[in-house]
mmCIF file of C-alpha atoms and ligand atoms in Angstrom:
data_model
loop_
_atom_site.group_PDB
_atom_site.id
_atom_site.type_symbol
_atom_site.label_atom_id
_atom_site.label_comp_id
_atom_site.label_asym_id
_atom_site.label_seq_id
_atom_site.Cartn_x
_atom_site.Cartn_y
_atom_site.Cartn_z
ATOM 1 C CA UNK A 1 0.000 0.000 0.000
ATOM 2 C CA UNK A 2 1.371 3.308 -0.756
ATOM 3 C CA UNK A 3 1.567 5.821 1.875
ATOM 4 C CA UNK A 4 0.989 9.628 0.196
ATOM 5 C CA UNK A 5 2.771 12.458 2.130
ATOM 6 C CA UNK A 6 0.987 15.322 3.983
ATOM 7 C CA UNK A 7 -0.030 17.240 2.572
ATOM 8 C CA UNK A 8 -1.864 15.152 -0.437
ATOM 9 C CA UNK A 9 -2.881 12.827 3.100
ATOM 10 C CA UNK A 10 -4.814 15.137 5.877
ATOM 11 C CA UNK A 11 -6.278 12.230 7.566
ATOM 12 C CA UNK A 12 -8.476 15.356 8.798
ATOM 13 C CA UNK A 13 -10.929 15.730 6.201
ATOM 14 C CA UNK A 14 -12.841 12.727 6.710
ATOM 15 C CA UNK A 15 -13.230 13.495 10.383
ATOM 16 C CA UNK A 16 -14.442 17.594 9.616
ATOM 17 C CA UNK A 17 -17.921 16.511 8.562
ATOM 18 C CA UNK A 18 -20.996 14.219 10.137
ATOM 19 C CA UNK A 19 -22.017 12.917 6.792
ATOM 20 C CA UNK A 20 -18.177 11.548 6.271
ATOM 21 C CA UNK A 21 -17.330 10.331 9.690
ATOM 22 C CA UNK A 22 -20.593 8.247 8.848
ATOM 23 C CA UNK A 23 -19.560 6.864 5.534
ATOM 24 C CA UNK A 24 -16.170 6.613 7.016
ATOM 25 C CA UNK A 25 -17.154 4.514 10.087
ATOM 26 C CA UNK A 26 -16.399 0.590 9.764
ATOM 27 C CA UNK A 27 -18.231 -0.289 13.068
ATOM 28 C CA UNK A 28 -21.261 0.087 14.410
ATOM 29 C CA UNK A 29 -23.461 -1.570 16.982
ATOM 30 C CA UNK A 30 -26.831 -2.751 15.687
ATOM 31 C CA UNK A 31 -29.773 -4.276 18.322
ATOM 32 C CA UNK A 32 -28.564 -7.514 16.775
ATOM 33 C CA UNK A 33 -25.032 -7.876 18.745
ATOM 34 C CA UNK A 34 -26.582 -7.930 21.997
ATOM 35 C CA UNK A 35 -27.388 -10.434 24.771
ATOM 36 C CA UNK A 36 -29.411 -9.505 28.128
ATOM 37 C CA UNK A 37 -28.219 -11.240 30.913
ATOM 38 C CA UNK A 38 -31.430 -11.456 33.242
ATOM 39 C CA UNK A 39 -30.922 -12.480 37.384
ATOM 40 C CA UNK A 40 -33.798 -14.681 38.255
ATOM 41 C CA UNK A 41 -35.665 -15.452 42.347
ATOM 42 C CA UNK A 42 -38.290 -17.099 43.140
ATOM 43 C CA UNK A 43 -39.409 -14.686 44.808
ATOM 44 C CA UNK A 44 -42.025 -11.959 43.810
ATOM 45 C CA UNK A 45 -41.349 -8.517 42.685
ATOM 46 C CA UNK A 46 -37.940 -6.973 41.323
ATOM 47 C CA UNK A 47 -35.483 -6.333 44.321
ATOM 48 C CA UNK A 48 -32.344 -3.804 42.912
ATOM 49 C CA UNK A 49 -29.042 -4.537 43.033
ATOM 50 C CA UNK A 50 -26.900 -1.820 45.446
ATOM 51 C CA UNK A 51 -23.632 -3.317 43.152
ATOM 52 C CA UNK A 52 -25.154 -2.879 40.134
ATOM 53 C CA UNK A 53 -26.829 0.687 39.435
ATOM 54 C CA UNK A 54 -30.234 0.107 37.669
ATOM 55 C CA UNK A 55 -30.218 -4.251 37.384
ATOM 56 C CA UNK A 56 -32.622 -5.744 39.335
ATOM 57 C CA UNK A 57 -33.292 -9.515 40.635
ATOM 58 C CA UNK A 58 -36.216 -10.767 38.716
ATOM 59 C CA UNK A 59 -39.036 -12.817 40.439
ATOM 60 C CA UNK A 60 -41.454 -15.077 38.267
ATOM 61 C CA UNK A 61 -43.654 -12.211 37.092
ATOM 62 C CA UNK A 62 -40.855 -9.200 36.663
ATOM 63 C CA UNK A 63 -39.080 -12.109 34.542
ATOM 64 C CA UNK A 64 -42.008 -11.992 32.431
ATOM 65 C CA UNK A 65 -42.089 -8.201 32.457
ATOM 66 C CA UNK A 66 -38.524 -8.031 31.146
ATOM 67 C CA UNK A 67 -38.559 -10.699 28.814
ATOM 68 C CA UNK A 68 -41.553 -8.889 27.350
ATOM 69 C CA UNK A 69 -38.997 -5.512 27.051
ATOM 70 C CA UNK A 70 -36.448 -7.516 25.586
ATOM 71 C CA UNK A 71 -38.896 -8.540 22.399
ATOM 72 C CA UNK A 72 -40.326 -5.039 22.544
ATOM 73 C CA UNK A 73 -36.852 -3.686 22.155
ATOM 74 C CA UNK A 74 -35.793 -6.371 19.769
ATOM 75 C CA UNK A 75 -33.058 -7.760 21.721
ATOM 76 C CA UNK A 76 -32.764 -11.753 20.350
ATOM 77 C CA UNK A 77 -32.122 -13.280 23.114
ATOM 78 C CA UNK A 78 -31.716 -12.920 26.912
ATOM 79 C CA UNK A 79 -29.395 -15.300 29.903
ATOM 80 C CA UNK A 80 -30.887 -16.434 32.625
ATOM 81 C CA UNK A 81 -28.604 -16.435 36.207
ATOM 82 C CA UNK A 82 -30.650 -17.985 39.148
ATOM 83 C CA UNK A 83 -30.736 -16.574 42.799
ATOM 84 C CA UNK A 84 -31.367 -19.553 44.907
ATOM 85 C CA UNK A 85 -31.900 -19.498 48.817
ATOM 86 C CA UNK A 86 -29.744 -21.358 51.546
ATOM 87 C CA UNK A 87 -32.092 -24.180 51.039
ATOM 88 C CA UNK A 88 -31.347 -24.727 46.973
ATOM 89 C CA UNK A 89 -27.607 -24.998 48.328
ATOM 90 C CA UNK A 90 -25.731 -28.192 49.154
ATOM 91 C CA UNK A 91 -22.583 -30.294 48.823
ATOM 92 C CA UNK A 92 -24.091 -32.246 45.722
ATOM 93 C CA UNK A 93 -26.005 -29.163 43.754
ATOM 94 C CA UNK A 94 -28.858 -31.787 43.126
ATOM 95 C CA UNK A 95 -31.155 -28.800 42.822
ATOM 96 C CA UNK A 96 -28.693 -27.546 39.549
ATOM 97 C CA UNK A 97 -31.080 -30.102 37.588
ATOM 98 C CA UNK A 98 -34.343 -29.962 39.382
ATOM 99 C CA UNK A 99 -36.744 -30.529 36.664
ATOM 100 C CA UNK A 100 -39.085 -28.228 38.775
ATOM 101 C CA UNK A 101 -35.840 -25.865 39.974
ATOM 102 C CA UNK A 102 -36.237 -21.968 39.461
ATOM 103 C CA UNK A 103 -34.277 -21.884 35.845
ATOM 104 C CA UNK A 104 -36.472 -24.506 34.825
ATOM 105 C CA UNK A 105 -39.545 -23.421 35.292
ATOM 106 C CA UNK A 106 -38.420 -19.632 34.150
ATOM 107 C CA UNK A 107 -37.508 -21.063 30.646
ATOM 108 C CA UNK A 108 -40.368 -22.731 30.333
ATOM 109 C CA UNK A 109 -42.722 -19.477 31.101
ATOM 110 C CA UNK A 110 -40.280 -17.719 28.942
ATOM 111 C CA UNK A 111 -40.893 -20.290 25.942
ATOM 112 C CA UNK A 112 -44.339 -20.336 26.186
ATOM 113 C CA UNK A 113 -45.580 -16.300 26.187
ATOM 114 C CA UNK A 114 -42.252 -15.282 23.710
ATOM 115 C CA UNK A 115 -41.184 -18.856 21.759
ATOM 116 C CA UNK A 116 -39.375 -16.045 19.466
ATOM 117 C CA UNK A 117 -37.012 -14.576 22.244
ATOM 118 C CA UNK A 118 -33.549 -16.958 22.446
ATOM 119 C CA UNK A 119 -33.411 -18.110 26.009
ATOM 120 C CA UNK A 120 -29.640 -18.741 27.488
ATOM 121 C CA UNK A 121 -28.990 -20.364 30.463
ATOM 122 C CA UNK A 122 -25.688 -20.392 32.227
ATOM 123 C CA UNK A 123 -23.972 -23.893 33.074
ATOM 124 C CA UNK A 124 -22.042 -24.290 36.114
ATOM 125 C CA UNK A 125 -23.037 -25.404 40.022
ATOM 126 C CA UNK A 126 -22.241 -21.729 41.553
ATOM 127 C CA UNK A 127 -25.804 -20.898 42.563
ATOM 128 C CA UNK A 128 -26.384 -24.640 44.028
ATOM 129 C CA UNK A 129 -22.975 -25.605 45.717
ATOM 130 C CA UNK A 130 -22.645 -25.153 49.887
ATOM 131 C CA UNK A 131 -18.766 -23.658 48.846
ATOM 132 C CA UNK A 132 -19.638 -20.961 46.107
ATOM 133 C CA UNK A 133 -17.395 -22.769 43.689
ATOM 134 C CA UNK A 134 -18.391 -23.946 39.900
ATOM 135 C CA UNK A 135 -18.182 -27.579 40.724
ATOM 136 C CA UNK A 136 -17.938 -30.072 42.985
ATOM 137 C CA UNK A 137 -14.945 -29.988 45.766
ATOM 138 C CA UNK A 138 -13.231 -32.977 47.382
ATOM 139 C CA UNK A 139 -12.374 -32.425 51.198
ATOM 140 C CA UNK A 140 -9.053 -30.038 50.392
ATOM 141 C CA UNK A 141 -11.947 -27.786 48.603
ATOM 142 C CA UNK A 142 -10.083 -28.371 45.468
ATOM 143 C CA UNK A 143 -12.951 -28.467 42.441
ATOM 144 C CA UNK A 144 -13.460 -32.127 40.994
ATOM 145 C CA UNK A 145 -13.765 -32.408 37.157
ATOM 146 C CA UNK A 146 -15.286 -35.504 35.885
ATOM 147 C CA UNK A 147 -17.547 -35.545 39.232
ATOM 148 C CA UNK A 148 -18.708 -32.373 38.142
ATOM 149 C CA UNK A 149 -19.017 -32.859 34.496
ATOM 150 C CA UNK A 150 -21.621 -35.582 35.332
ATOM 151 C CA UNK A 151 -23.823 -33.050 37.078
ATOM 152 C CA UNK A 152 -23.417 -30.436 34.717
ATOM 153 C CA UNK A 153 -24.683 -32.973 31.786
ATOM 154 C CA UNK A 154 -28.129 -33.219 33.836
ATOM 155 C CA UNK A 155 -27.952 -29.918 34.672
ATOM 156 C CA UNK A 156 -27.797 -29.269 30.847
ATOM 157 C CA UNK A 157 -30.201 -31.487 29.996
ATOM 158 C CA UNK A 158 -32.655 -30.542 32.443
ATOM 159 C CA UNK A 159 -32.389 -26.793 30.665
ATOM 160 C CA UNK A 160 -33.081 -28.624 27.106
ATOM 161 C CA UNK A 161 -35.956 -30.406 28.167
ATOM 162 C CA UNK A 162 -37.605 -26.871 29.756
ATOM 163 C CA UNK A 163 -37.108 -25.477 25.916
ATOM 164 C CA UNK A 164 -33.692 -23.665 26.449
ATOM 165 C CA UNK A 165 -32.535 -22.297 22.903
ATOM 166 C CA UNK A 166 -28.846 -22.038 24.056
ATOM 167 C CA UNK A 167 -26.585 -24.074 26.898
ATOM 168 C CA UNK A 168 -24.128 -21.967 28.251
ATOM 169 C CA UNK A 169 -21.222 -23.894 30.566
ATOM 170 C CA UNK A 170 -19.258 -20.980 32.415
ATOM 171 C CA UNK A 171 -17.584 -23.462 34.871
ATOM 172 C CA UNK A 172 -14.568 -24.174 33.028
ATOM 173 C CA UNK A 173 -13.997 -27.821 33.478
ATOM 174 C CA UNK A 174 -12.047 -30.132 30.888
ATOM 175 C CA UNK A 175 -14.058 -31.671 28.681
ATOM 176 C CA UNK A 176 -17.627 -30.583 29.429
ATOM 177 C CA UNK A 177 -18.552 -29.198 25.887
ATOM 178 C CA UNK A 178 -17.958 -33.250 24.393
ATOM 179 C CA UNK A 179 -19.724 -34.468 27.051
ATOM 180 C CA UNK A 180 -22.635 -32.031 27.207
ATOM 181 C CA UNK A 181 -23.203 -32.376 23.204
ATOM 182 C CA UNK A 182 -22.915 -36.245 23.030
ATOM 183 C CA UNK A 183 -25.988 -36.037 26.287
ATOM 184 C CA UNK A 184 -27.958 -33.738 24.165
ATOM 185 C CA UNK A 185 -27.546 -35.860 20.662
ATOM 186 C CA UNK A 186 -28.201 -38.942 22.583
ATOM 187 C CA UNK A 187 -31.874 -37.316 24.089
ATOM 188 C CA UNK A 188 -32.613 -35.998 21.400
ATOM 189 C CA UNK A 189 -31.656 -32.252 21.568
ATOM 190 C CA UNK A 190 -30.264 -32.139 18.253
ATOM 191 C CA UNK A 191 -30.834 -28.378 18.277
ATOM 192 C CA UNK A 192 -30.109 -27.042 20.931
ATOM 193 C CA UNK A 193 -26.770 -24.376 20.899
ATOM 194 C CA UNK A 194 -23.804 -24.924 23.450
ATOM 195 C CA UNK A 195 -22.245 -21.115 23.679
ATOM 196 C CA UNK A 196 -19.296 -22.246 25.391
ATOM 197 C CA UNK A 197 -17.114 -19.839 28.014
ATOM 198 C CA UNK A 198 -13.901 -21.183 26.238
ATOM 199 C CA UNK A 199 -11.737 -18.253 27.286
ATOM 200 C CA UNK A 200 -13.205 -17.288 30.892
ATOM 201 C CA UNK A 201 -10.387 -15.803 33.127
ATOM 202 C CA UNK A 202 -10.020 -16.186 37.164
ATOM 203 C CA UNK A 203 -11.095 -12.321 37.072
ATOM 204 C CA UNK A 204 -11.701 -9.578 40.199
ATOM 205 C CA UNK A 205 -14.372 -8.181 37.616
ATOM 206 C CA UNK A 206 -16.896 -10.881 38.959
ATOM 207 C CA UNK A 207 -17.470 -9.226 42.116
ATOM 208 C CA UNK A 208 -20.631 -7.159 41.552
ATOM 209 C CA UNK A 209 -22.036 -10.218 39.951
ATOM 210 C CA UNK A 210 -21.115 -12.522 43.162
ATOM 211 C CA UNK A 211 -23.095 -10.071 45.512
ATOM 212 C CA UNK A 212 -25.878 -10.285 42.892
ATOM 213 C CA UNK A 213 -26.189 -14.136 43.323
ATOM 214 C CA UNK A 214 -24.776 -14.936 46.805
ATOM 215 C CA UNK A 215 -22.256 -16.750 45.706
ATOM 216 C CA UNK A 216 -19.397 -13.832 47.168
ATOM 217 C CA UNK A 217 -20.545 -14.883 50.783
ATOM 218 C CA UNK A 218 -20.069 -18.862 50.039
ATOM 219 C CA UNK A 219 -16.889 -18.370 48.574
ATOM 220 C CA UNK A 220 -15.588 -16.451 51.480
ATOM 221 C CA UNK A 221 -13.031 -15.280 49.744
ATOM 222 C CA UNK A 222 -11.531 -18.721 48.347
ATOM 223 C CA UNK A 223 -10.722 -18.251 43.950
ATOM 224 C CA UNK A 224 -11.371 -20.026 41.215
ATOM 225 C CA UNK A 225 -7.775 -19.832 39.820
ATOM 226 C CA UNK A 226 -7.585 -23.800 40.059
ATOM 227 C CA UNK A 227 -10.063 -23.943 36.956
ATOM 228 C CA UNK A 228 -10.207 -20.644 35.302
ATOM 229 C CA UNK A 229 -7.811 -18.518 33.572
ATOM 230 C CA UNK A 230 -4.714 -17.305 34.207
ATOM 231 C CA UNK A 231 -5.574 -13.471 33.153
ATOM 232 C CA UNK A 232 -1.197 -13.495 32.345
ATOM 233 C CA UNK A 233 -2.371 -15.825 29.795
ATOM 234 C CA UNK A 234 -3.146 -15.582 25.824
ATOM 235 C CA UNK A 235 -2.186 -18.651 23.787
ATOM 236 C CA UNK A 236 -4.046 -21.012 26.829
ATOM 237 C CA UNK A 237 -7.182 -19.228 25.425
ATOM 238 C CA UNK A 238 -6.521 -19.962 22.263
ATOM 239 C CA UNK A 239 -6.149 -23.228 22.720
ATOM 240 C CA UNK A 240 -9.406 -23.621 24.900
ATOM 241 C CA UNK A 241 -11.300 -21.850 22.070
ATOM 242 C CA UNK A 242 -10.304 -24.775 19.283
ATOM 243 C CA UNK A 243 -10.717 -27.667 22.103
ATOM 244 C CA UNK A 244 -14.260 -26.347 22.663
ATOM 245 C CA UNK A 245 -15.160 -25.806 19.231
ATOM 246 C CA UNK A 246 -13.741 -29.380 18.141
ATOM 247 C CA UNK A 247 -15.866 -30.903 20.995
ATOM 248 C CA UNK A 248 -19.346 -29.457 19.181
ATOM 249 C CA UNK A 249 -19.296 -25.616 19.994
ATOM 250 C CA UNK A 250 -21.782 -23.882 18.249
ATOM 251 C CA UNK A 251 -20.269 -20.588 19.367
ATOM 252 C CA UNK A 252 -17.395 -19.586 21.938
ATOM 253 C CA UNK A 253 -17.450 -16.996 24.453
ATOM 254 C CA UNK A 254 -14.568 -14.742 25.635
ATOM 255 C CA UNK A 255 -14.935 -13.165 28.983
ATOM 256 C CA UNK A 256 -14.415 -10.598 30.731
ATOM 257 C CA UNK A 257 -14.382 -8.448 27.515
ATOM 258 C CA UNK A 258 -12.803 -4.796 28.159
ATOM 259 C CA UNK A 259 -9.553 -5.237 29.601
ATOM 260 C CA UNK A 260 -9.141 -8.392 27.658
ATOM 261 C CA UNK A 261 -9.809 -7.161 23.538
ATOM 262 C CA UNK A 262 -6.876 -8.766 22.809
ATOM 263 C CA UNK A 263 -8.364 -12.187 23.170
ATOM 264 C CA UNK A 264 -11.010 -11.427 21.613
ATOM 265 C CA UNK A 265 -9.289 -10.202 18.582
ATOM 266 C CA UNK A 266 -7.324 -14.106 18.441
ATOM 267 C CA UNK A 267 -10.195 -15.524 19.081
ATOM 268 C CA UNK A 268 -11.799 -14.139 15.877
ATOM 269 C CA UNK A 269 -8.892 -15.184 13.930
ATOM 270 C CA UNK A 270 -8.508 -18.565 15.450
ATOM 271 C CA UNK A 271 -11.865 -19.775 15.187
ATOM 272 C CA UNK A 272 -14.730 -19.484 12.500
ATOM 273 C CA UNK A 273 -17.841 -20.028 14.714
ATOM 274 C CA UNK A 274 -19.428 -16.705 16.182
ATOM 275 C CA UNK A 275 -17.433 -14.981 18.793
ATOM 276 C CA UNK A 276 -19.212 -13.867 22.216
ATOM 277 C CA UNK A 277 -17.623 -11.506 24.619
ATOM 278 C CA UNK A 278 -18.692 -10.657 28.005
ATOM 279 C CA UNK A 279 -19.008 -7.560 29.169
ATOM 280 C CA UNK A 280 -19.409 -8.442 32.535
ATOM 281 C CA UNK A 281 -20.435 -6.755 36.287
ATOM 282 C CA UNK A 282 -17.450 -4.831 36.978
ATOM 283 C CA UNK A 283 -17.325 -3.361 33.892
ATOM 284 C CA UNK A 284 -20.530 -2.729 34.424
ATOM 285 C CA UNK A 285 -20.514 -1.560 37.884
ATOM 286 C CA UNK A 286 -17.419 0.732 36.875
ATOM 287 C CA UNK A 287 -18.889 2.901 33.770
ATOM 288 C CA UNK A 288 -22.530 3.353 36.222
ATOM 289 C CA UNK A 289 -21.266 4.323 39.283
ATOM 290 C CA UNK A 290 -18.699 6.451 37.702
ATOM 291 C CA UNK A 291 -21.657 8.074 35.416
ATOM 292 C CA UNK A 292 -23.982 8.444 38.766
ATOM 293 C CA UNK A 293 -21.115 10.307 40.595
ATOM 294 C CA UNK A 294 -21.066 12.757 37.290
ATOM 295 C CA UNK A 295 -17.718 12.393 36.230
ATOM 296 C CA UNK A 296 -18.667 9.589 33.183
ATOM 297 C CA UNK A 297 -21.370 10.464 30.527
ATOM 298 C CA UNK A 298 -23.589 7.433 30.772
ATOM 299 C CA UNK A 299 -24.324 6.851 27.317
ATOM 300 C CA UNK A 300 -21.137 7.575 26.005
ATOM 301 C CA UNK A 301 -19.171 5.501 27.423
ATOM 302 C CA UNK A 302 -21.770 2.730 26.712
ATOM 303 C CA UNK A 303 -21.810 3.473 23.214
ATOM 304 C CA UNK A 304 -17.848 3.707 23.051
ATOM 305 C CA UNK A 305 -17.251 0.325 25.343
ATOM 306 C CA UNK A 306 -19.756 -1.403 23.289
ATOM 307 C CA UNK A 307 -18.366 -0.279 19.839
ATOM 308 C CA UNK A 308 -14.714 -1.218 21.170
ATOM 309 C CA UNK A 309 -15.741 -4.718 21.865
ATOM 310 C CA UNK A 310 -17.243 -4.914 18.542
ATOM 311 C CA UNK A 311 -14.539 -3.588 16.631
ATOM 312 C CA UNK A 312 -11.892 -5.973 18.458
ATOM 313 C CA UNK A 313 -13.958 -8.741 16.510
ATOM 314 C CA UNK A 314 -16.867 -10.273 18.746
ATOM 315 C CA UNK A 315 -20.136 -11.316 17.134
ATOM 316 C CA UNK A 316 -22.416 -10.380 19.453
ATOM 317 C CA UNK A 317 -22.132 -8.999 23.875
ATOM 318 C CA UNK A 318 -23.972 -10.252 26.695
ATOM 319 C CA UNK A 319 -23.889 -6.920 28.226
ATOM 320 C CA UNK A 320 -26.294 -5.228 31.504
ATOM 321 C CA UNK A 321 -26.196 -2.340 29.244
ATOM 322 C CA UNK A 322 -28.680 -4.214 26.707
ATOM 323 C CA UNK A 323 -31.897 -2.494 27.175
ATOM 324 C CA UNK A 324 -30.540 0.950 27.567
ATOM 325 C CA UNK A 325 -28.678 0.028 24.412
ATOM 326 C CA UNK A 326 -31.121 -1.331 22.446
ATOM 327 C CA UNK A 327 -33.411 2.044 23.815
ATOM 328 C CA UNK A 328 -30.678 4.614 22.270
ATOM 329 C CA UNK A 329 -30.166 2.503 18.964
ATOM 330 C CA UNK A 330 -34.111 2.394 18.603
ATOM 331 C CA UNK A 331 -34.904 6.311 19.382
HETATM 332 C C1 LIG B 401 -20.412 -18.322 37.363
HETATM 333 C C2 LIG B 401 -20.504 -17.070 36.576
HETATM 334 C C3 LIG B 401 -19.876 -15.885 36.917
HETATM 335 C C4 LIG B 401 -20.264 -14.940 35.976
HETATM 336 C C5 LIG B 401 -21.103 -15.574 35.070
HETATM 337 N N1 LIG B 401 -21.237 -16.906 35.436
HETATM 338 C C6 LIG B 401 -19.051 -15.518 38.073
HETATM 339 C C7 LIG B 401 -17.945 -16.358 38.502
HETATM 340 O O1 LIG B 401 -17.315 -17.078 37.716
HETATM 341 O O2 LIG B 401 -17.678 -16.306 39.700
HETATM 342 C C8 LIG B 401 -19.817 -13.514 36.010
HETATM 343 C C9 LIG B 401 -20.638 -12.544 35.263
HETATM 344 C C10 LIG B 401 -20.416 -11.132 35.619
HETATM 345 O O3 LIG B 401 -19.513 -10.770 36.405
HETATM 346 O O4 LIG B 401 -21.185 -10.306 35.095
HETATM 347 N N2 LIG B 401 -20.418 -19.511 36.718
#
């Protein structure tokens, strides 16, 4: 490519007007790219979030209420993350695949009143386990694969037969994508999606999302570093991106997204199904608190975040943000 000298080049000139900035631009979010993720009780009523500026905990009829704005705004498809009481919690997560447990029964209200919203649901024992932790733990505390793969199968399953569109497994064990798409062939579920968490980092960013579900206080302040990523780490991500795609991946899922574009740019180039990122709770938590103490401008730094995570290469963003996106792209 030649490069002309200034002043034939004035990279400027493009920039001076709206009408060329717009033909100029080569990305731009549509209501298309984005994902609502959606915290579900059992209880009545909406309950905020003090973490999370303006997300609420949804009980059975608020879930309805917001699935409703999702396919009013257009949004394709929301992700369910339950909020289960002491009592849902114990050392074998049984109630993870509780055919009449709280995700359940949400997808299958969901499915019935909107059959055209995409219902996610998130894969891993967090919500259900005594110790906070993805999976199963052995008497050192230390999380058990296999053992846990096993329940996250029927967890799976149990999500398929309520009419979930799209498994999600966030928990990071070895080999759980093989095992939860041979489960799903072998019932039956021929189409239902696995969005896997392929490239999910052992990240502080979680925090506002912990609160949100309880799990912070279970975890008393033990990590997850024994099963998810090193955030030092880039090739390891590439690496569980083509494992999880070769083990029947319809898409992948990079996440947190912000402070890790990078990935997310490999990713694209490494793999050729659709690539997710995850703009998760303390990004969040960051951009809305900063914007309610007046020194962020709400919308713009939405816009911008959003529009960086697109142009680093992801398909589509499970992002809080959703609705309030999908408002400002609609007005
Ligand atoms: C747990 C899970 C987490 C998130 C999604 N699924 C937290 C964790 O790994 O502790 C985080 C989402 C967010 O921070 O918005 N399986």
């Amino acid at each position: 490519m030649t490069h002309q000298q200034f002043p034939n080049t004035r990279k400027r000139r493009l920039r001076k007007h709206n009408f060329s900035r717009r033909l100029a631009r080569e990305h731009r979010l549509s209501v298309d790219d984005l994902i609502w993720p959606v915290f579900i009780t059992p209880y009545e009523g909406q309950e905020d979030i003090p973490s999370m500026p303006g997300v609420a905990r949804h009980g059975p009829d608020a879930l309805l209420a917001a699935a409703e704005r999702a396919v009013a705004l257009d949004i394709p498809a929301i992700m369910l993350f339950p909020v289960v009481g002491e009592d849902a919690k114990s050392e074998d997560a049984s109630d993870a695949y509780d055919p009449a447990g709280l995700v359940q029964t949400s997808v299958s209200a969901i499915k019935e009143r909107f059959p055209e919203l995409g219902v996610m649901t998130d894969i891993a024992l967090d919500p259900y386990t005594a110790s906070g932790q993805d999976g199963l733990t052995d008497d050192a505390g230390y999380v058990l694969n296999d053992e846990t793969v096993e329940v996250l199968v029927k967890q799976a399953l149990s999500h398929a037969d309520a009419g979930a569109d799209v498994v999600s497994p966030s928990d990071m064990m070895d080999g759980r994508i093989g095992a939860i798409r041979q489960a799903l062939e072998h019932d039956g579920h021929i189409h239902t999606q696995i969005l896997a968490y392929s490239a999910k980092y052992a990240s502080a960013f979680y925090g506002p999302f912990r609160d949100a579900v309880g799990s912070a206080k279970s975890l008393g302040g033990a990590s997850k570093e024994s099963y998810q990523m090193d955030p030092a780490n880039s090739d390891e991500a590439i690496d569980e991106l083509i494992l999880d795609v070769n083990e029947g991946a319809d898409m992948v899922m990079v996440k947190p997204a912000l402070p890790y574009l990078d990935i997310v740019r490999r990713a694209r180039e490494a793999v050729n199904v659709p690539v997710m990122a995850y703009q998760v709770s303390g990004e969040y938590t960051m951009m809305t608190m900063a914007a309610a103490a007046g020194a962020l401008d709400h919308d713009a730094v939405m816009v911008e975040s959003l529009t960086s995570i697109k142009r680093a290469g992801a398909h589509g963003i499970l992002t809080y943000f959703a609705p309030a996106m999908a408002t400002l792209l609609s007005d």
